Short mmCIF file of C-alpha atoms in Angstrom, two decimals:
data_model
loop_
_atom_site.label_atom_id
_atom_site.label_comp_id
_atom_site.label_asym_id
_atom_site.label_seq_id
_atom_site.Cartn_x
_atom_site.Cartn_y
_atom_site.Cartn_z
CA UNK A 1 16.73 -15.88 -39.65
CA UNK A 2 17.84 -12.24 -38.95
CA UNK A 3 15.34 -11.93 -35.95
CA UNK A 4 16.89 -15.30 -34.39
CA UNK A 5 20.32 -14.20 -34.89
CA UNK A 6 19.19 -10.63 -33.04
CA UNK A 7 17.80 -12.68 -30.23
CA UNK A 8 21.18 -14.48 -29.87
CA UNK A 9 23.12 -11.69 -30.22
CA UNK A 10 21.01 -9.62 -27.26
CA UNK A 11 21.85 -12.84 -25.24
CA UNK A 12 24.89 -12.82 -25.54
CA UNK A 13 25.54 -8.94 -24.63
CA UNK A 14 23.40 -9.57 -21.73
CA UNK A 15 25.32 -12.65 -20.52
CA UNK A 16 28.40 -10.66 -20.38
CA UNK A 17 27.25 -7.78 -19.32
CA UNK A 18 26.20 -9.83 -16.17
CA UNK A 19 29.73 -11.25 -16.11
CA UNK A 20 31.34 -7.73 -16.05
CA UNK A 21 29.15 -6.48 -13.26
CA UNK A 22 30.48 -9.67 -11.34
CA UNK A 23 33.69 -8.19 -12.15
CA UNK A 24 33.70 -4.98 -11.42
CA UNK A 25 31.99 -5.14 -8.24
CA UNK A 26 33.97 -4.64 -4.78
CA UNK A 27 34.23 -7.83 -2.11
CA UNK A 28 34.12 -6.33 0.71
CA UNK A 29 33.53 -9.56 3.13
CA UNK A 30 35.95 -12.29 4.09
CA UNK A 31 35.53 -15.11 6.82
CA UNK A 32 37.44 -12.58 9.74
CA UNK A 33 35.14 -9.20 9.44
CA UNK A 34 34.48 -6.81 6.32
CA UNK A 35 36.42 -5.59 3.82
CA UNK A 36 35.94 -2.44 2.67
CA UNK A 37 37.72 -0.97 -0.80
CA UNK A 38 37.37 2.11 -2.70
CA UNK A 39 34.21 2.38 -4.02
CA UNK A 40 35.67 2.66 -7.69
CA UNK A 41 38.36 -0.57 -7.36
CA UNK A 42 38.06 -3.87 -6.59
CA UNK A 43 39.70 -6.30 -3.95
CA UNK A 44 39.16 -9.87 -3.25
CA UNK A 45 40.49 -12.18 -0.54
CA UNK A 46 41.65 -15.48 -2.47
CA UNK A 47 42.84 -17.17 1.05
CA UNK A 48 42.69 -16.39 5.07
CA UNK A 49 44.34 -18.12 7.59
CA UNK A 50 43.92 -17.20 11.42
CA UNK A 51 45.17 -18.61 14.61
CA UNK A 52 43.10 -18.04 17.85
CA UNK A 53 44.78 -18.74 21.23
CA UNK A 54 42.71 -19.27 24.26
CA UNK A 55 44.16 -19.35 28.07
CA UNK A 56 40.93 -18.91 30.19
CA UNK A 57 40.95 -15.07 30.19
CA UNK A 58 42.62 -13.71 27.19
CA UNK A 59 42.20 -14.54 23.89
CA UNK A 60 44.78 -13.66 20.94
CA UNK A 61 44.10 -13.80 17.04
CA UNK A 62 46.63 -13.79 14.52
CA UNK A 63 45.28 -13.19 10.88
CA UNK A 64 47.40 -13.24 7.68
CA UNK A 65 45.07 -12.15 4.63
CA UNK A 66 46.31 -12.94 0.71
CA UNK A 67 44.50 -10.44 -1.41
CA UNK A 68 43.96 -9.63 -5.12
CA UNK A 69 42.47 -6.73 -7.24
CA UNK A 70 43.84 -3.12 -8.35
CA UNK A 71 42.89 -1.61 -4.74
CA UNK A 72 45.30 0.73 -3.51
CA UNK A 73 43.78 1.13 -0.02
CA UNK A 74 40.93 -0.74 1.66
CA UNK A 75 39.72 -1.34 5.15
CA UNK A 76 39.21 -4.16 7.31
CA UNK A 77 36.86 -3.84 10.23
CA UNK A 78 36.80 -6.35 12.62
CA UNK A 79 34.47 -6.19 16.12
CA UNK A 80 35.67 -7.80 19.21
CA UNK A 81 34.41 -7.63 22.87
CA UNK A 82 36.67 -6.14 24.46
CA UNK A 83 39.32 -3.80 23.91
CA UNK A 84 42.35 -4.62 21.74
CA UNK A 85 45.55 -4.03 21.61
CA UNK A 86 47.42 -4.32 17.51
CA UNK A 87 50.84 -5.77 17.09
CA UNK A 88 52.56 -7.03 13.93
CA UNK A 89 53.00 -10.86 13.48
CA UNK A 90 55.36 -13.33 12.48
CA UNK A 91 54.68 -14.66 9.15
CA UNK A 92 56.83 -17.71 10.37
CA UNK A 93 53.64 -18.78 12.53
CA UNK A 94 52.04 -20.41 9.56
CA UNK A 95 54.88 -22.11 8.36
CA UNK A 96 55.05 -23.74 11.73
CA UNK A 97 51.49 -24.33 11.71
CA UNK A 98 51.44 -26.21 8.34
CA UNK A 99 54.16 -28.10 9.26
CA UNK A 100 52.76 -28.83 12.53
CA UNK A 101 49.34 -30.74 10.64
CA UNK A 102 50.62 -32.11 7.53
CA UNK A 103 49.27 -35.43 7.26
CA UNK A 104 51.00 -38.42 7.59
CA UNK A 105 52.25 -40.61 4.74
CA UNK A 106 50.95 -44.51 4.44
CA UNK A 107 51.37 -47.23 1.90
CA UNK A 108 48.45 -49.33 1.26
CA UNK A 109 48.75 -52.35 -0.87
CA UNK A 110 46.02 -53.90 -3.36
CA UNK A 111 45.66 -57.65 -5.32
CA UNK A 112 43.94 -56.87 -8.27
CA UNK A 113 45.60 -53.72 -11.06
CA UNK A 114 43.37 -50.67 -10.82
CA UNK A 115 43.84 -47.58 -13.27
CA UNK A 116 47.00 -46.69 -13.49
CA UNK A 117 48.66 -50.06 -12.91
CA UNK A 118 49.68 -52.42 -15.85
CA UNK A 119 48.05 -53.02 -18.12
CA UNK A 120 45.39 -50.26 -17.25
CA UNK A 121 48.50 -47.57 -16.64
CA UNK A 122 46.98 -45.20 -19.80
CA UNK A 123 46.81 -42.09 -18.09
CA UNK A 124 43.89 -41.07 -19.91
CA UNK A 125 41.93 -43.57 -18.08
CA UNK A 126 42.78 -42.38 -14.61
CA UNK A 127 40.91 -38.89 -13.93
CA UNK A 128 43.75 -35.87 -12.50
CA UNK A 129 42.36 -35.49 -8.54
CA UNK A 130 42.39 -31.58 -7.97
CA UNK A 131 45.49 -32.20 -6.82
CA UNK A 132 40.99 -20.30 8.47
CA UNK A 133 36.01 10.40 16.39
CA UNK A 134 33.78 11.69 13.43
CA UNK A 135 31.38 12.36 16.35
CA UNK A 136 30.08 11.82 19.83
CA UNK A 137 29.07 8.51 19.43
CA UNK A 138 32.51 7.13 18.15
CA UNK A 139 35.57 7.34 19.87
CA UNK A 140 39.38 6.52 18.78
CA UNK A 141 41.02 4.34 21.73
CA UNK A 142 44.34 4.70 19.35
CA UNK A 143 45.86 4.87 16.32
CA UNK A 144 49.24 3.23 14.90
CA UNK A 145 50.98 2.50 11.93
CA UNK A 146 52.09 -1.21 11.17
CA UNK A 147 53.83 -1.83 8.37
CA UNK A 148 51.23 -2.02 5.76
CA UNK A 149 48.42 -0.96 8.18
CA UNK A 150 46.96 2.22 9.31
CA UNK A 151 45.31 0.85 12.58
CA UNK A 152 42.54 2.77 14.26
CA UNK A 153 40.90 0.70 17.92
CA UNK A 154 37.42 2.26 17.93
CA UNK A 155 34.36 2.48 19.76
CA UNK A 156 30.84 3.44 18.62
CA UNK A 157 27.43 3.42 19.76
CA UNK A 158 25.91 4.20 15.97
CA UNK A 159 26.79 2.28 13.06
CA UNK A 160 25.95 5.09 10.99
CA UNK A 161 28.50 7.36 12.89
CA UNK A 162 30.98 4.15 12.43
CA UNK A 163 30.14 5.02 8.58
CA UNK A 164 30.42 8.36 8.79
CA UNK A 165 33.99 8.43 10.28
CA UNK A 166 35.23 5.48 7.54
CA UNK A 167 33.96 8.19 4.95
CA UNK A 168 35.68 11.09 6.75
CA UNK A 169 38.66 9.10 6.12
CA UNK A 170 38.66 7.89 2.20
CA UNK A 171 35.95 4.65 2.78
CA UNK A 172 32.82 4.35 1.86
CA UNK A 173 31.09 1.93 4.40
CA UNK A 174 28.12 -0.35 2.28
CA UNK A 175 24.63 0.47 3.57
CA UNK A 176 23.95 -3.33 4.49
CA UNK A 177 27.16 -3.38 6.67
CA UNK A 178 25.61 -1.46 8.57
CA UNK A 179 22.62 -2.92 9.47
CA UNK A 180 25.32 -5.95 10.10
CA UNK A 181 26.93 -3.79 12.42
CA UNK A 182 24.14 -3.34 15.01
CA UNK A 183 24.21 -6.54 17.05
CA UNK A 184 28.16 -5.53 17.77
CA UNK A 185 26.52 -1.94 18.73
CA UNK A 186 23.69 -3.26 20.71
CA UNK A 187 26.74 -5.59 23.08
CA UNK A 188 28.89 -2.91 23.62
CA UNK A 189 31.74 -4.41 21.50
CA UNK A 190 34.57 -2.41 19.98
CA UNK A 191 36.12 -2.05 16.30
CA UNK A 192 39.43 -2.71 14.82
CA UNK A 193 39.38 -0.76 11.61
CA UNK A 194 42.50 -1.32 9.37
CA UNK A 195 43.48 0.58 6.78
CA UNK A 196 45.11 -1.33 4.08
CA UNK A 197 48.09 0.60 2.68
CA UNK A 198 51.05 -0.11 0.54
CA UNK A 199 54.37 1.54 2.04
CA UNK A 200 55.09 5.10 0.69
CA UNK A 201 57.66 4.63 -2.52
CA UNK A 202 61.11 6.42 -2.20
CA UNK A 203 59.72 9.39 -4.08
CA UNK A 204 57.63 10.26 -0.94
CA UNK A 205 54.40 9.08 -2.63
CA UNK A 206 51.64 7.90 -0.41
CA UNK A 207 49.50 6.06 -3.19
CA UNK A 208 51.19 3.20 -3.63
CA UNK A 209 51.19 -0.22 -5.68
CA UNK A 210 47.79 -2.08 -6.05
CA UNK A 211 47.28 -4.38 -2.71
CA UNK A 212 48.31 -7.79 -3.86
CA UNK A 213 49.79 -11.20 -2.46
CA UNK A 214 49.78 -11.96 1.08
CA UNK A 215 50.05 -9.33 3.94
CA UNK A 216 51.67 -9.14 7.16
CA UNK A 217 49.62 -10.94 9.80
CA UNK A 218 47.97 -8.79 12.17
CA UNK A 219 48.30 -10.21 16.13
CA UNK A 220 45.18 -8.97 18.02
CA UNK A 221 45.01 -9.21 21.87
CA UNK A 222 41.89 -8.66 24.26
CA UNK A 223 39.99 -9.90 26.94
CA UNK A 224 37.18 -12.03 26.56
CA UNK A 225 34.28 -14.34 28.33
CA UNK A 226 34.58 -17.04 26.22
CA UNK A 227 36.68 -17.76 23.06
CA UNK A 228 34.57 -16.19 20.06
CA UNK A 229 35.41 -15.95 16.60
CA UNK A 230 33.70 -12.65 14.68
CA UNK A 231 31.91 -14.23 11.37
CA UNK A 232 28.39 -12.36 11.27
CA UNK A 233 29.91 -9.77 9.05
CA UNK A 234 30.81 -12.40 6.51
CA UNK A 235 26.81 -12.59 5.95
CA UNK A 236 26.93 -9.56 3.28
CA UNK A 237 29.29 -11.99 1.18
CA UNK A 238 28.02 -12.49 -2.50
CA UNK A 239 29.82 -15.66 -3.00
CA UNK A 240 30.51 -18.95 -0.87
CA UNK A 241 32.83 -18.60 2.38
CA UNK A 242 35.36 -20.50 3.23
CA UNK A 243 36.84 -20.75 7.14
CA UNK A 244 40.48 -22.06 7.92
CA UNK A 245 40.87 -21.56 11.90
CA UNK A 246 43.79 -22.86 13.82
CA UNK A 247 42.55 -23.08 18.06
CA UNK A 248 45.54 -23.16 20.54
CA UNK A 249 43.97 -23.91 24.18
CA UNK A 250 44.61 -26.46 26.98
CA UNK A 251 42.80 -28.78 25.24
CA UNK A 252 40.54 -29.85 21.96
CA UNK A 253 38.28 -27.21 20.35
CA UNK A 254 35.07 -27.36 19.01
CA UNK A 255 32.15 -24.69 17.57
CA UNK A 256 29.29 -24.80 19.44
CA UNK A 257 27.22 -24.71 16.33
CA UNK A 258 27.63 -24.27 13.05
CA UNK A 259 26.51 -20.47 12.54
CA UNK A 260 24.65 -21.31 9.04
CA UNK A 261 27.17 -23.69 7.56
CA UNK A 262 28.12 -26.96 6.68
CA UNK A 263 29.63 -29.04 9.63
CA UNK A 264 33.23 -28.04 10.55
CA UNK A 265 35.59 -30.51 9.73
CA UNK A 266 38.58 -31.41 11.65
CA UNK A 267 42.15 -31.68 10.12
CA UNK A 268 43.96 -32.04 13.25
CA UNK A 269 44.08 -32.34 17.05
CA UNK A 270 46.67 -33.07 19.26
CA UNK A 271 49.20 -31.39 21.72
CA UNK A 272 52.31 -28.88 19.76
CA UNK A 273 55.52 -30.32 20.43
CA UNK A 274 57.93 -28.53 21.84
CA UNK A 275 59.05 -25.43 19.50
CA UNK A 276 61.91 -22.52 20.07
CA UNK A 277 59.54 -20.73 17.16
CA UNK A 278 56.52 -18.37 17.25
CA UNK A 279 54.39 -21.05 17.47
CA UNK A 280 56.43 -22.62 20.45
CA UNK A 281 55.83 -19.45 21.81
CA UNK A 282 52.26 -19.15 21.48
CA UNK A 283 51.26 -21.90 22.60
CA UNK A 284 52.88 -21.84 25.83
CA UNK A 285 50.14 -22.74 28.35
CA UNK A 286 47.93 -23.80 25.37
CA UNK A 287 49.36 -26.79 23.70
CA UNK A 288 46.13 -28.49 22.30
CA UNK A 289 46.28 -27.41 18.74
CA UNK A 290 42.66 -28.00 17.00
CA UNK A 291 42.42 -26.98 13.19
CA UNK A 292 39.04 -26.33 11.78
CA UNK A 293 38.01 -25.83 8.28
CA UNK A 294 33.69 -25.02 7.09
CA UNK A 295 32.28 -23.78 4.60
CA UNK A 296 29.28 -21.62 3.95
CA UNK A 297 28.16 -22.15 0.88
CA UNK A 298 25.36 -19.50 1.24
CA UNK A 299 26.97 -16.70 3.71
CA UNK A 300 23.35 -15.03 3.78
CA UNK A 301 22.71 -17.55 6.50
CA UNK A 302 25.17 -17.33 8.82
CA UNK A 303 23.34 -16.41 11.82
CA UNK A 304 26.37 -15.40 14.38
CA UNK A 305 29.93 -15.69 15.56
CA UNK A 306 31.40 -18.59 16.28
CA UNK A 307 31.56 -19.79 19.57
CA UNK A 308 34.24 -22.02 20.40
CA UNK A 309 33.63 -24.69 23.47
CA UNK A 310 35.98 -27.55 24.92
CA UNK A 311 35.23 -30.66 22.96
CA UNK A 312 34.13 -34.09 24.36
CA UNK A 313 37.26 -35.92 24.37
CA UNK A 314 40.72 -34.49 23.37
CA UNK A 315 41.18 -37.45 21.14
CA UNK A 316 43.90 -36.96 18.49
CA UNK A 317 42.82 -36.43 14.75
CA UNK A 318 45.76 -36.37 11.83
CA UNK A 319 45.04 -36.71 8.32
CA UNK A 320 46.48 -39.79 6.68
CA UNK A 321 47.33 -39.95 2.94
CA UNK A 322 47.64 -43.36 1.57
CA UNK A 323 49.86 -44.31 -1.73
CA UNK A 324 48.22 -47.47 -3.10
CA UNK A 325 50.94 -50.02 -4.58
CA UNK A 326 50.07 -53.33 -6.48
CA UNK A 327 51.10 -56.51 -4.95
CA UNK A 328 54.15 -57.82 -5.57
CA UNK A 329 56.44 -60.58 -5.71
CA UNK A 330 59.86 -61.03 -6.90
CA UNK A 331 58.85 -57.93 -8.79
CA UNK A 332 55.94 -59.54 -10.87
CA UNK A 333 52.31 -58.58 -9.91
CA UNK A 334 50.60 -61.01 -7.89
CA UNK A 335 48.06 -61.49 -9.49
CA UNK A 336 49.53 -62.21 -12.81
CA UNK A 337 51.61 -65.02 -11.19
CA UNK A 338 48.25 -66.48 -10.04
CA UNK A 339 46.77 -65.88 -13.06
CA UNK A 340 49.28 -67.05 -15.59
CA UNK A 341 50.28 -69.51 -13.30
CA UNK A 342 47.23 -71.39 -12.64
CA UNK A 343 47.34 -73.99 -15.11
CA UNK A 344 50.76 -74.81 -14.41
CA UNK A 345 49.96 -75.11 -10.76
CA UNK A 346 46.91 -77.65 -11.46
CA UNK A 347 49.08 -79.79 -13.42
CA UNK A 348 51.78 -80.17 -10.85
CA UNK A 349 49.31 -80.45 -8.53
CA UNK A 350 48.13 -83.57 -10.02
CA UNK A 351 51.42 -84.85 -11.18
CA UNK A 352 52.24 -85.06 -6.90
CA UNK A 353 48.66 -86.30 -6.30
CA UNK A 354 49.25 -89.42 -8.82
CA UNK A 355 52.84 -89.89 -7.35
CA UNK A 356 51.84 -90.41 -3.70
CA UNK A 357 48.59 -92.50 -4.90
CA UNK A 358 49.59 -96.20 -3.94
CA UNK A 359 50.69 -98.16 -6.75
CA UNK A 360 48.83 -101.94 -6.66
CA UNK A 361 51.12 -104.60 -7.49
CA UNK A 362 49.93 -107.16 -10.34
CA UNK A 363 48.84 -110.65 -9.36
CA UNK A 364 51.28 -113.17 -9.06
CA UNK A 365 52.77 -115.34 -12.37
CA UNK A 366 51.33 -119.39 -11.96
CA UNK A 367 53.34 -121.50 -13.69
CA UNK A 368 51.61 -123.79 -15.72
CA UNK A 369 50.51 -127.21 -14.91
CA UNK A 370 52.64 -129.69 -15.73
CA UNK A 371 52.28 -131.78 -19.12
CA UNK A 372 51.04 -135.23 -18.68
CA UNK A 373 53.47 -138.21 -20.28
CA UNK A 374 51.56 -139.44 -23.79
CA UNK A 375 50.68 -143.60 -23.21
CA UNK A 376 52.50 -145.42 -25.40
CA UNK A 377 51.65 -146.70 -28.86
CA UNK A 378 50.82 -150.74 -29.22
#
């Protein structure tokens, strides 16, 4: 009995021992490039959204990042093709955005009661639905402060140097990002890195509160072939990826392939009104709004970045969300008045059959025949 209850016991501290490691150890990938804390905290991105704005030449992404852990700096690196130039966006945009997909609202009506309608309306039967330089070989194109961010536009032709000058300045770059790094290396692509720093406090301190919450957006400009979205980086991710990615071009959006994951899904297509906001702004020239969500449930596969390619047809998509309502009339379900009412309806029903059946009139009355006179008596 002691033995067993050793065994358990060892199980147990080895089950959470695994479950502290999990929770101790940095995420340093998210769907838009790498993150890259303190070796000693932790940071995690709970939810991305980015918009990506295509006019034939240029191509614009604007990123807002929510994050959570005890980090009190971090980086984000981010390659792109060409170079960049690093402004602050309007946290508005998304606002605008959301309200420019939210599904629409339909009423759909059914006979017979389902869950929730009488008499099945016990809410225990019905199940809750759960309700986007170091060295010679890197160079600094420029540096800025914005807001929040300590934004350095780099160029290397060594990953390892790339690492070298994140170290020389408080990071610690993971050995496999590195190795993720070389494709971007071997094209000739350039780097935003992104230092991810809370404000200074009023006592002139530089540390800072933990990063937490969501950040400003970051509004990244530069040319481009083709419209590409940087995901390879999101490879090194220990747990499942998510993508939310908002296209604004001329017209409907698609990936060319799916990059290791599940088939995008599409949310929404169709043209942005017209809008005196950011996103009326934006999308002036580009008015075909596409919004793509995929996931990757094992990031180890994704093979690439995303390439993004005109779709067939620019045939409108918009989510619809029905409300289903029992039948009803004169505020009685319908089907209980069919119910209930059926054998009152069969025996008026035959009640009118047997009053428009003809009615046969009896045969006629003879009279009887006459009495013959008695002969008389003699």
């Amino acid at each position: 009995m002691k033995n067993a209850r050793a065994r358990i016991l060892t199980l147990v501290l080895s089950l959470l021992g695994v479950q502290l490691t999990w929770l101790i150890a940095p995420a340093y990938a998210c769907g838009c490039g790498a993150m890259v804390p303190d070796p000693a905290a932790r940071i995690s991105v709970s939810d991305e959204q980015s918009v990506l704005r295509w006019d034939g030449r240029q191509e614009q992404i604007v990123m807002r990042l929510t994050v959570h852990g005890d980090a009190r700096h971090a980086a984000w690196i981010m390659p792109v093709p060409h170079r960049a130039t690093v402004t602050l966006g309007d946290p508005a945009l998304f606002d605008q955005l959301a309200e420019a997909v939210q599904p629409v609202r339909r009423t759909r009506y059914h006979f017979w009661p389902k869950n929730g309608d009488w008499p099945f309306d016990d809410h225990n039967m019905s199940a809750k639905a759960p309700a986007p330089g170091a060295g010679a070989a890197v160079g600094v194109v420029g540096r800025q402060r914005l807001g929040p961010f300590d934004v350095a536009r780099l160029t290397a032709t060594d990953p390892a140097a790339l690492g070298d000058w994140l170290h020389t300045h408080g990071f610690v770059l993971p050995a496999r990002l590195k190795t993720a790094l070389q494709p971007y290396v071997d094209r000739h692509w350039e780097y935003v890195a992104v230092r991810l720093a809370p404000e200074a406090d009023g006592s002139g301190s530089t540390g800072g509160a933990a990063l937490h919450g969501a950040l400003d957006p970051l509004h990244l400009t530069f040319a481009a072939d083709g419209p590409v979205y940087p995901m390879r980086l999101s490879r090194l991710a220990s747990t499942p990826q998510s993508l939310a990615l908002y296209v604004l071009a001329a017209h409907r959006m698609a990936t060319r392939t799916t990059i290791g994951g599940l088939q995008p899904s599409v949310l929404f297509a169709g043209r942005v009104h017209p809008h005196d906001g950011t996103l009326g702004k934006l999308a002036a020239g580009t008015p075909y709004l596409t919004a793509l969500t995929q996931e990757f449930p094992e990031p180890a596969l994704i093979s690439g970045d995303h390439e993004l390619v005109r779709a067939a047809t620019d045939t409108p998509v918009q989510q619809v969300i029905y409300e289903d309502r029992l039948r009803e009339v004169g505020g009685f379900p319908a089907w209980l008045l069919t119910v209930g009412g059926a054998p009152a309806l069969a025996g008026a029903v035959i009640v009118v059959r047997r009053r428009r059946r003809p009615v046969i009139p009896p045969p006629p009355v003879q009279p009887p025949p006459p009495i013959a006179p008695s002969a008389p008596v003699g």
